[in-house]
Short mmCIF file of C-alpha atoms in Angstrom, two decimals:
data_model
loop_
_atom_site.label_atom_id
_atom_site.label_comp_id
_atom_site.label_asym_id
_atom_site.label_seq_id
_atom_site.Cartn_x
_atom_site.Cartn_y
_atom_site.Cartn_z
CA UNK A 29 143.40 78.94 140.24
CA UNK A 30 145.76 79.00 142.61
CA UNK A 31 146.59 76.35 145.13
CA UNK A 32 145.96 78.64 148.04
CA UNK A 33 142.68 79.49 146.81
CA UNK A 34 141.98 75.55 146.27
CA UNK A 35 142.58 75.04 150.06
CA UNK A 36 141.14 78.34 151.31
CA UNK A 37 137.51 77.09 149.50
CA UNK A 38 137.85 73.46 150.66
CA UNK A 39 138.45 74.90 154.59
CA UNK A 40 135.52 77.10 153.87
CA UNK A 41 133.29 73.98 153.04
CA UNK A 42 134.54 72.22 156.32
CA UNK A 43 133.90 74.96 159.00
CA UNK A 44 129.88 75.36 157.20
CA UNK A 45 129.99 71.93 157.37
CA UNK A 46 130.59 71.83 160.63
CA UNK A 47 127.57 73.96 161.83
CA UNK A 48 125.85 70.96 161.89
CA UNK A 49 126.96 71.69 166.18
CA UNK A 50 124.73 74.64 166.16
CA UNK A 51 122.07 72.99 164.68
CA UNK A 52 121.68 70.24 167.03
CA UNK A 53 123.05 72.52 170.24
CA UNK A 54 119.16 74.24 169.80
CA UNK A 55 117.35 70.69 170.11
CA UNK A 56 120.08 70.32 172.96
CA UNK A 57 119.75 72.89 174.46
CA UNK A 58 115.93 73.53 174.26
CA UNK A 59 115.86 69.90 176.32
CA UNK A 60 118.05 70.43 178.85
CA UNK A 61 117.13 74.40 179.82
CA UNK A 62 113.75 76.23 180.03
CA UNK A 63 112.54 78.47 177.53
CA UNK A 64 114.58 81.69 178.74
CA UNK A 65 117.77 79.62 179.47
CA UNK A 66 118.02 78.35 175.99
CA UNK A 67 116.96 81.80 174.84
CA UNK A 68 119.98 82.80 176.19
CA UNK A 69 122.74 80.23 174.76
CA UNK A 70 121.41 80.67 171.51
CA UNK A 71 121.21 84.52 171.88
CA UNK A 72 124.77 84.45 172.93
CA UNK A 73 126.08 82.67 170.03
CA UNK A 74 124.02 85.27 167.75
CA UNK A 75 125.98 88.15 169.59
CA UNK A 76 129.36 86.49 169.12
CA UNK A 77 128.67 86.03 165.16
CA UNK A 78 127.84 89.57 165.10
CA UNK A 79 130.60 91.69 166.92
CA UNK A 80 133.54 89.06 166.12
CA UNK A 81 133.52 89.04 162.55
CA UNK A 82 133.81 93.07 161.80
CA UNK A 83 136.42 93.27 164.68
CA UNK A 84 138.79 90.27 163.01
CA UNK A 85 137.90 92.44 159.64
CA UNK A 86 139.16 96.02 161.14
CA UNK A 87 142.28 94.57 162.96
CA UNK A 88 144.54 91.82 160.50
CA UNK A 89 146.65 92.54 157.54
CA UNK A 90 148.74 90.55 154.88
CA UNK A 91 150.92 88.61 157.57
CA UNK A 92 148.13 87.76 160.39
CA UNK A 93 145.29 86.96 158.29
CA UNK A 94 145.80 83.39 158.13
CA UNK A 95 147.79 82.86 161.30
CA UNK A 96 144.34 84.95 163.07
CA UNK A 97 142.66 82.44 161.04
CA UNK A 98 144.51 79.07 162.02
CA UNK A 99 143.69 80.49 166.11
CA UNK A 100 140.47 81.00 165.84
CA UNK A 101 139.41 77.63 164.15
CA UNK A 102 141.42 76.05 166.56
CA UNK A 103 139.92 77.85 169.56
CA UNK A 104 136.44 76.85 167.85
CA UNK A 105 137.90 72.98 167.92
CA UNK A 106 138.49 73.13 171.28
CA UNK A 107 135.34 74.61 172.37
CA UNK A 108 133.73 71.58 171.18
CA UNK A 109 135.64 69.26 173.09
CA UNK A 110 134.49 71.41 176.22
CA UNK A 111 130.83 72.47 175.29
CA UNK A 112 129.46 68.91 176.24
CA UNK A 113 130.51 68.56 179.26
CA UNK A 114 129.20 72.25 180.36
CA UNK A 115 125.82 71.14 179.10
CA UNK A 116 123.01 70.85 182.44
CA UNK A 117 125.65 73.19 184.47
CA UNK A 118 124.29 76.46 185.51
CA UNK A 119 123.29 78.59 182.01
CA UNK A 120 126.16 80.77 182.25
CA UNK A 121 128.89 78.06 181.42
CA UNK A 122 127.02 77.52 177.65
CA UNK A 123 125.89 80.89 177.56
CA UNK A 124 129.85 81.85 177.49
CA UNK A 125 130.85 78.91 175.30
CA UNK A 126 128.22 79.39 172.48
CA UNK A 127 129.05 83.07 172.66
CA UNK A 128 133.02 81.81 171.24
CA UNK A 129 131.16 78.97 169.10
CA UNK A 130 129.52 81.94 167.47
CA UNK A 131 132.57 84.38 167.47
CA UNK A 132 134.82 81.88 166.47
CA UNK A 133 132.85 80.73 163.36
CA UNK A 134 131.81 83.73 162.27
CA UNK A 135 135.27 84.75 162.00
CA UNK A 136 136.42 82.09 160.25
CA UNK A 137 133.61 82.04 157.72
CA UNK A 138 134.41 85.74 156.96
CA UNK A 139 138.20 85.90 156.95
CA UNK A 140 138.00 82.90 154.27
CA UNK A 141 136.01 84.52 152.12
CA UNK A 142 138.25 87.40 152.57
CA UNK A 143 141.66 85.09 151.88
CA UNK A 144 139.78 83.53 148.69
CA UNK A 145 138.64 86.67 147.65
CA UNK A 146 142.55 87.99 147.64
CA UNK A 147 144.20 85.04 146.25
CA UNK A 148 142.01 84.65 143.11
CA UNK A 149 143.05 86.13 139.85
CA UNK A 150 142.53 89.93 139.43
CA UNK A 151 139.05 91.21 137.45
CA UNK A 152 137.22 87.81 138.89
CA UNK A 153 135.07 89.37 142.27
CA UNK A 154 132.16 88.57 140.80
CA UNK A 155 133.30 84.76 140.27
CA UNK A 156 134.84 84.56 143.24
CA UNK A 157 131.69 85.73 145.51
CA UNK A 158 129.58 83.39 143.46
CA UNK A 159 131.83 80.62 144.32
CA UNK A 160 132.53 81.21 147.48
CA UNK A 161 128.49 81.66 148.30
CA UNK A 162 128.00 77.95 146.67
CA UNK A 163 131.01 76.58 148.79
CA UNK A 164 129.26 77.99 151.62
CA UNK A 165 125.98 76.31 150.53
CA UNK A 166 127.50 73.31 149.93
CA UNK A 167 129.24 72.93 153.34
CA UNK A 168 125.46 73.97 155.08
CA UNK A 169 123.80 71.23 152.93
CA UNK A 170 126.47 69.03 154.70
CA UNK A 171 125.42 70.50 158.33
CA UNK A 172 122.00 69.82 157.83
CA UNK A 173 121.77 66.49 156.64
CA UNK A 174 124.53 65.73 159.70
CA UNK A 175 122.03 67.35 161.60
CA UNK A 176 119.22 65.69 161.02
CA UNK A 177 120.83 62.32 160.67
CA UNK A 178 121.85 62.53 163.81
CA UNK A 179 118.68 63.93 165.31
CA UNK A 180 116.67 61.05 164.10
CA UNK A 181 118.86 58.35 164.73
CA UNK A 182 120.27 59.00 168.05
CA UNK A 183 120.78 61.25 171.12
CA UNK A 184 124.13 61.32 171.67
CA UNK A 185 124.83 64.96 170.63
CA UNK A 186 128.12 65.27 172.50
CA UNK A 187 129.69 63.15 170.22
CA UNK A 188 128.78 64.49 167.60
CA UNK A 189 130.35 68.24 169.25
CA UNK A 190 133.59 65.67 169.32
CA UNK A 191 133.91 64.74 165.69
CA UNK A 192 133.60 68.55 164.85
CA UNK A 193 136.16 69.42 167.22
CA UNK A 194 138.45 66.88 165.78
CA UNK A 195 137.97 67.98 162.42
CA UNK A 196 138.42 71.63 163.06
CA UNK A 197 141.72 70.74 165.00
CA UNK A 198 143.20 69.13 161.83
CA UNK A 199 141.97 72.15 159.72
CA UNK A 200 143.42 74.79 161.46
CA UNK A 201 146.63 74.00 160.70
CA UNK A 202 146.12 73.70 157.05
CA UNK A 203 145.39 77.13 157.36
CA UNK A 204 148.79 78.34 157.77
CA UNK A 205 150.28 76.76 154.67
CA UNK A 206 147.57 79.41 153.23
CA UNK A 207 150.71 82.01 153.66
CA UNK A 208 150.83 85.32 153.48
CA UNK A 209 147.99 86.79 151.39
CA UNK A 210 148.30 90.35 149.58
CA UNK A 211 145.65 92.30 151.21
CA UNK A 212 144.91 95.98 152.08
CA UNK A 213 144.50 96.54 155.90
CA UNK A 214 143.47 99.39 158.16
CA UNK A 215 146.15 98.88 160.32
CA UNK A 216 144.20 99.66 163.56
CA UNK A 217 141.01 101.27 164.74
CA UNK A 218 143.18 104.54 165.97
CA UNK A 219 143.49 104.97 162.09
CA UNK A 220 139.95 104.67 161.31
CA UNK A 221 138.81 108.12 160.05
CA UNK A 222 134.85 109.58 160.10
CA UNK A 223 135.05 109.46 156.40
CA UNK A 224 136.33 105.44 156.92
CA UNK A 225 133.47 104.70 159.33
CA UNK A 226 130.67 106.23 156.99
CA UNK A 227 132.22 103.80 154.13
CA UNK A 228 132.07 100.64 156.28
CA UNK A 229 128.14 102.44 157.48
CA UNK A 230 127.12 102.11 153.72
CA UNK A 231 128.92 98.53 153.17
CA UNK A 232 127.42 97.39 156.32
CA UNK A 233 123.51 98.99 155.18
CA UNK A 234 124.11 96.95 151.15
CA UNK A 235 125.11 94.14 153.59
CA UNK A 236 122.08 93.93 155.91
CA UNK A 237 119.79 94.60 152.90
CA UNK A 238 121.23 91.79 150.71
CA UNK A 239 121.04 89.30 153.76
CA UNK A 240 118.01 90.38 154.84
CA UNK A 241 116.61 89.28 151.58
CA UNK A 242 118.58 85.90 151.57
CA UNK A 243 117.06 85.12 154.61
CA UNK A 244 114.30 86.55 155.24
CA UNK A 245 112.59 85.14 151.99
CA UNK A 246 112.98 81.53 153.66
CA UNK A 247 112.10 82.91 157.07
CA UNK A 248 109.06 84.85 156.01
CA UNK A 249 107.19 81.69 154.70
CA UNK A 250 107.92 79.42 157.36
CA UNK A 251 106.28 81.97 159.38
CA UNK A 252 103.09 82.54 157.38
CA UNK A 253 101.97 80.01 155.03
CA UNK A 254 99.20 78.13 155.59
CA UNK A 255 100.93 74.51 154.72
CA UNK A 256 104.37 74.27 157.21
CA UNK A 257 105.07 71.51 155.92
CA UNK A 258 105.60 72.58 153.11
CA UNK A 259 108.72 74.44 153.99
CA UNK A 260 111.10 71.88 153.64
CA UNK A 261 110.16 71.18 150.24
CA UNK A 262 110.89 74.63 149.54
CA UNK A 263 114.37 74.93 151.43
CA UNK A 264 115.47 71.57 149.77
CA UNK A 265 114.62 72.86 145.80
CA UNK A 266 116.15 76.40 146.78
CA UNK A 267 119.28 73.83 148.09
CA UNK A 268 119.30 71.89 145.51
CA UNK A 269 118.77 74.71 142.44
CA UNK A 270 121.93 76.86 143.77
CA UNK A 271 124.00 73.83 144.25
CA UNK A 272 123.45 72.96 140.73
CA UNK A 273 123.13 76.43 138.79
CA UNK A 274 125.57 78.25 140.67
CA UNK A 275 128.86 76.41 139.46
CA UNK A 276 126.77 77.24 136.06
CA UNK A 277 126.14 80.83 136.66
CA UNK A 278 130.27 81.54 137.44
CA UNK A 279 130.66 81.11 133.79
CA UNK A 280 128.56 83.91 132.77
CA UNK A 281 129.34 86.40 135.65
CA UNK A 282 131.16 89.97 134.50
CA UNK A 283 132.58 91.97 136.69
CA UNK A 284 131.46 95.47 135.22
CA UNK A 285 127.91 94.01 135.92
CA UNK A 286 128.23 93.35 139.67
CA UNK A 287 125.62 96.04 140.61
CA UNK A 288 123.49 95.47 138.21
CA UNK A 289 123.48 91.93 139.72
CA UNK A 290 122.79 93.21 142.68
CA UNK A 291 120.28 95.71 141.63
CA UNK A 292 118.35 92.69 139.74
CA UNK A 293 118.57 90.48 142.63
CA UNK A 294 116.93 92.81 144.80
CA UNK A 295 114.59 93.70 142.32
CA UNK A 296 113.77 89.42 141.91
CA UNK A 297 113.56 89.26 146.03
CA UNK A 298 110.86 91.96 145.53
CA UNK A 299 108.66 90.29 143.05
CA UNK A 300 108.84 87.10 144.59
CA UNK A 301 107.83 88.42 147.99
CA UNK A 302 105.03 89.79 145.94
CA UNK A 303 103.65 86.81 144.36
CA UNK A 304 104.61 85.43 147.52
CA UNK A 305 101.62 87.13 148.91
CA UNK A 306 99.08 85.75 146.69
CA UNK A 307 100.04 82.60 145.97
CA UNK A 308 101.68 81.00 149.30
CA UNK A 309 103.34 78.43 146.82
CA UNK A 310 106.37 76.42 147.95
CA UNK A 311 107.61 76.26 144.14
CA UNK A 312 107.22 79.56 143.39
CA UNK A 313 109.47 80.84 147.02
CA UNK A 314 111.96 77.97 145.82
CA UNK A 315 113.09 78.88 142.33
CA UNK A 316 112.43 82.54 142.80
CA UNK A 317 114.77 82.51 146.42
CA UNK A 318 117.29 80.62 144.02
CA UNK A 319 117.27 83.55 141.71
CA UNK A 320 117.86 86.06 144.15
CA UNK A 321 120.70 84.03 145.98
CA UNK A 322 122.43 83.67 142.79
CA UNK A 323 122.15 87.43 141.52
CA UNK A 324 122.99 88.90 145.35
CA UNK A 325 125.91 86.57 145.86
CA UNK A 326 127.56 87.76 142.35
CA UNK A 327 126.59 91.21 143.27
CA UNK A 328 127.19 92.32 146.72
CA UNK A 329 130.75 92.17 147.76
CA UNK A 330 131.88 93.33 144.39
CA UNK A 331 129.94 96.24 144.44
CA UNK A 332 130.97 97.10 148.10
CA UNK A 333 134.73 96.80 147.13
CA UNK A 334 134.09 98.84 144.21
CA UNK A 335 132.75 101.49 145.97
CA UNK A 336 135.12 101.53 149.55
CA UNK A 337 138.77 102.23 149.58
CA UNK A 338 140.83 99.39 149.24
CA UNK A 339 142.80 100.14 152.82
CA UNK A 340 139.17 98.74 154.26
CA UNK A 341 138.49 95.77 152.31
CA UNK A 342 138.90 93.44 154.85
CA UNK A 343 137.32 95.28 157.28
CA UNK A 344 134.21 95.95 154.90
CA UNK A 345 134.22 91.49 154.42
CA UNK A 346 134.53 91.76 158.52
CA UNK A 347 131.19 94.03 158.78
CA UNK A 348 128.97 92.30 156.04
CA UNK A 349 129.95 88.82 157.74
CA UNK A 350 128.52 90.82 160.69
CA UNK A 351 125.63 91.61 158.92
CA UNK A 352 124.94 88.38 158.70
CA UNK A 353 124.31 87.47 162.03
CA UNK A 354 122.36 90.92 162.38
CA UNK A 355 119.96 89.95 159.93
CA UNK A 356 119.25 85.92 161.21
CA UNK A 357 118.12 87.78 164.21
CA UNK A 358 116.60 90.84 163.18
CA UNK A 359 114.63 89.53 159.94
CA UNK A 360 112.94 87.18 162.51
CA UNK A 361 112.11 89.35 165.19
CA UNK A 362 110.69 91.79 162.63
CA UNK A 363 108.67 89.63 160.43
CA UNK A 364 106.84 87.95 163.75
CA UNK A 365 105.47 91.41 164.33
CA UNK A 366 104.46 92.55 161.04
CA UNK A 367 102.82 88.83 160.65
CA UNK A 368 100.81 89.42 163.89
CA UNK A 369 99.68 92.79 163.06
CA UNK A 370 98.90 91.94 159.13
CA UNK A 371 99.19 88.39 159.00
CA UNK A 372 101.09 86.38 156.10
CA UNK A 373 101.02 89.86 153.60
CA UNK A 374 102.79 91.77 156.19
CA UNK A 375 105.88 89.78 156.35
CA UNK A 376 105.75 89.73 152.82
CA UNK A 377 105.39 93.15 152.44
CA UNK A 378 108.26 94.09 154.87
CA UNK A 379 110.65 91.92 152.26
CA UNK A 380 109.45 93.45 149.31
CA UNK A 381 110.09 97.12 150.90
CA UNK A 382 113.50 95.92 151.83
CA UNK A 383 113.93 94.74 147.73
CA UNK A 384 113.12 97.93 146.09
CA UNK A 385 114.96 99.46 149.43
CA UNK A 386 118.46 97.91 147.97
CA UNK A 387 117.67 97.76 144.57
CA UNK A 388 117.52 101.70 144.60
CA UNK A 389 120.00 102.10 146.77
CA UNK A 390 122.43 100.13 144.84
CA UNK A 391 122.03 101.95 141.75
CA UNK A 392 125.22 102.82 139.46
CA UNK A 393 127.41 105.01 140.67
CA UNK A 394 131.79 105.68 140.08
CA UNK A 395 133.62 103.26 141.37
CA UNK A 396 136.82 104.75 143.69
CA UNK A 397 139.02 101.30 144.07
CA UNK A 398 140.77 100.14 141.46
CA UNK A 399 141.18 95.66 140.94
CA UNK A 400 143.20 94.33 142.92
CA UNK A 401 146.14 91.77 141.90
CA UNK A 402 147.54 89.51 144.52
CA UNK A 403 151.02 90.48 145.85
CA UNK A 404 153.45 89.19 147.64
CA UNK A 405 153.47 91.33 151.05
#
């Protein structure tokens, strides 16, 4: 591998790492505002992770990937130096801020998985997504055991905004010695085309369902079993199984079988929704939300690439890093619903229709991009 891949993975393990800031900014926040105030900051930040990741997707190219990269982590650094002392001011100073936490982030997250993506040896996608998904894990393991370090041991949060601003300034510049990176580009939006924006529709729809599933699988049992405590037992064997099997799985992953990956991952979310249903079992959610992480992650972005024209790759990473904040709300604020009208089995239900949902919709079909080898632009 090459050394710019090495240092695009490690900066992608230090910005999840440092979403230990959004973590704590909800305990934070939820003391300091009422209900509808801290509603707002942390529906703000939600908004920016949606809309700024698929715009930074659509607009760089080979020579302003990393240098759009390097800005935004440093405008995210600097935020955090500022965020603390807006906190108890009127709602619309964090509302603003946590709206360019979330844009910020979400930008960064996304265009590093599109600069590893591009600098990793041709005929490797579905390695590459696999590894990138477990660096991501790996830096939001870090997050949450800042998190709740912190939030046991002390109350000053805005130091803790501090560090993470200091680290993110010393990042960003590493990000420039990324270079250059060979990748297709729309050039602007005026070139986007009808048949460009139904593309990006159908990468955006495999993205929602994919994350939807990732997500909501965790989500829908916090919301409906009958043991809540129980949920942390389950999120810490699903953390602990992908940290372990998915630098295990890489060796095994075949490019030519990325939809099927994602076919059988969908297919696995399904069935464990399912059994979900009946047996309300910690164990069972953990190992079989494991299964499905591992099988989406190799099989998602591969099969979007394969089937979207290589001028929109990066904006097709910039919408399904959208889709990511799309589904952390929208997974929730559907599954409360179908709880309340069905109880526990209607959540469930809702995730197993959005299983078989993907897994059909992902079935084979030609591929119209051929692999990619990195270039010098």
């Amino acid at each position: 591998m090459s050394l710019r891949y090495m240092v695009a993975l490690v900066l992608l393990v230090v910005v999840r790492a440092g979403g230990f800031s959004s973590i704590i900014a909800v305990v934070w926040f939820r003391d300091v505002y009422e209900a509808t105030g801290a509603a707002l900051v942390l529906a703000a930040f939600g908004i920016g992770t949606v809309v700024f990741p698929a715009l930074a997707g659509a607009l760089v190219h080979a020579r302003t990937l990393t240098r759009v990269l390097g800005v935004v982590m440093t405008t995210n650094g600097l935020v955090m130096f500022i965020l603390p002392l807006v906190v108890g001011a009127p709602v619309a100073a964090p509302v603003a801020l946590m709206f360019l936490v979330g844009a910020t982030s979400g930008a960064a997250r996304s265009l590093l998985g599109t600069a590893i993506t591009f600098a990793a040896p041709n005929g490797q996608r579905a390695r590459t997504q696999s590894t990138i998904a477990w660096a991501a894990n790996l830096g939001a393991a870090a997050a949450a055991g800042v998190a709740g370090l912190v939030t046991a041991t002390t109350q000053q949060y805005g130091v803790l905004f501090a560090i993470e601003g200091v680290v993110l300034l010393a990042a960003a510049p590493i990000a420039l010695i990324l270079g250059p990176i060979a990748v297709p580009a729309l050039g602007s939006l005026r070139d986007l085309r009808l048949e460009d924006a139904r593309r990006l529709g159908a990468a955006l729809t495999v993205g929602i369902g994919a994350t939807a599933l990732m997500q909501g699988l965790g989500t829908a049992f916090a919301l409906g079993t009958r043991h809540p405590e129980s949920y942390v037992s389950a999120a810490l064997l699903n953390g602990a199984l992908v940290l372990v099997l998915q630098p295990l799985a890489v060796r095994l992953l075949r490019d030519s079988a990325a939809t099927h990956y994602l076919m059988a991952g969908s297919a696995v979310g399904a069935v464990t929704a399912i059994t979900m249903a009946v047996t309300d079992s910690w164990a069972v959610l953990g190992v079989g939300w494991t299964i499905t992480e591992l099988l989406l992650a190799a099989g998602m972005m591969p099969t979007i690439l394969n089937r979207t024209p290589a001028r929109l790759h990066t904006a097709a990473f910039g919408v399904v890093g959208s889709a990511w904040g799309i589904t952390a709300a929208g997974v929730t604020a559907l599954l409360v619903p179908a709880a309340s009208i069905a109880g526990s089995a209607g959540g469930w239900a809702l995730i197993a229709a959005v299983g078989v949902a993907l897994a059909l919709g992902a079935a084979p079909r030609p591929r119209i991009t051929a692999s990619f080898i990195e270039r010098k632009p």
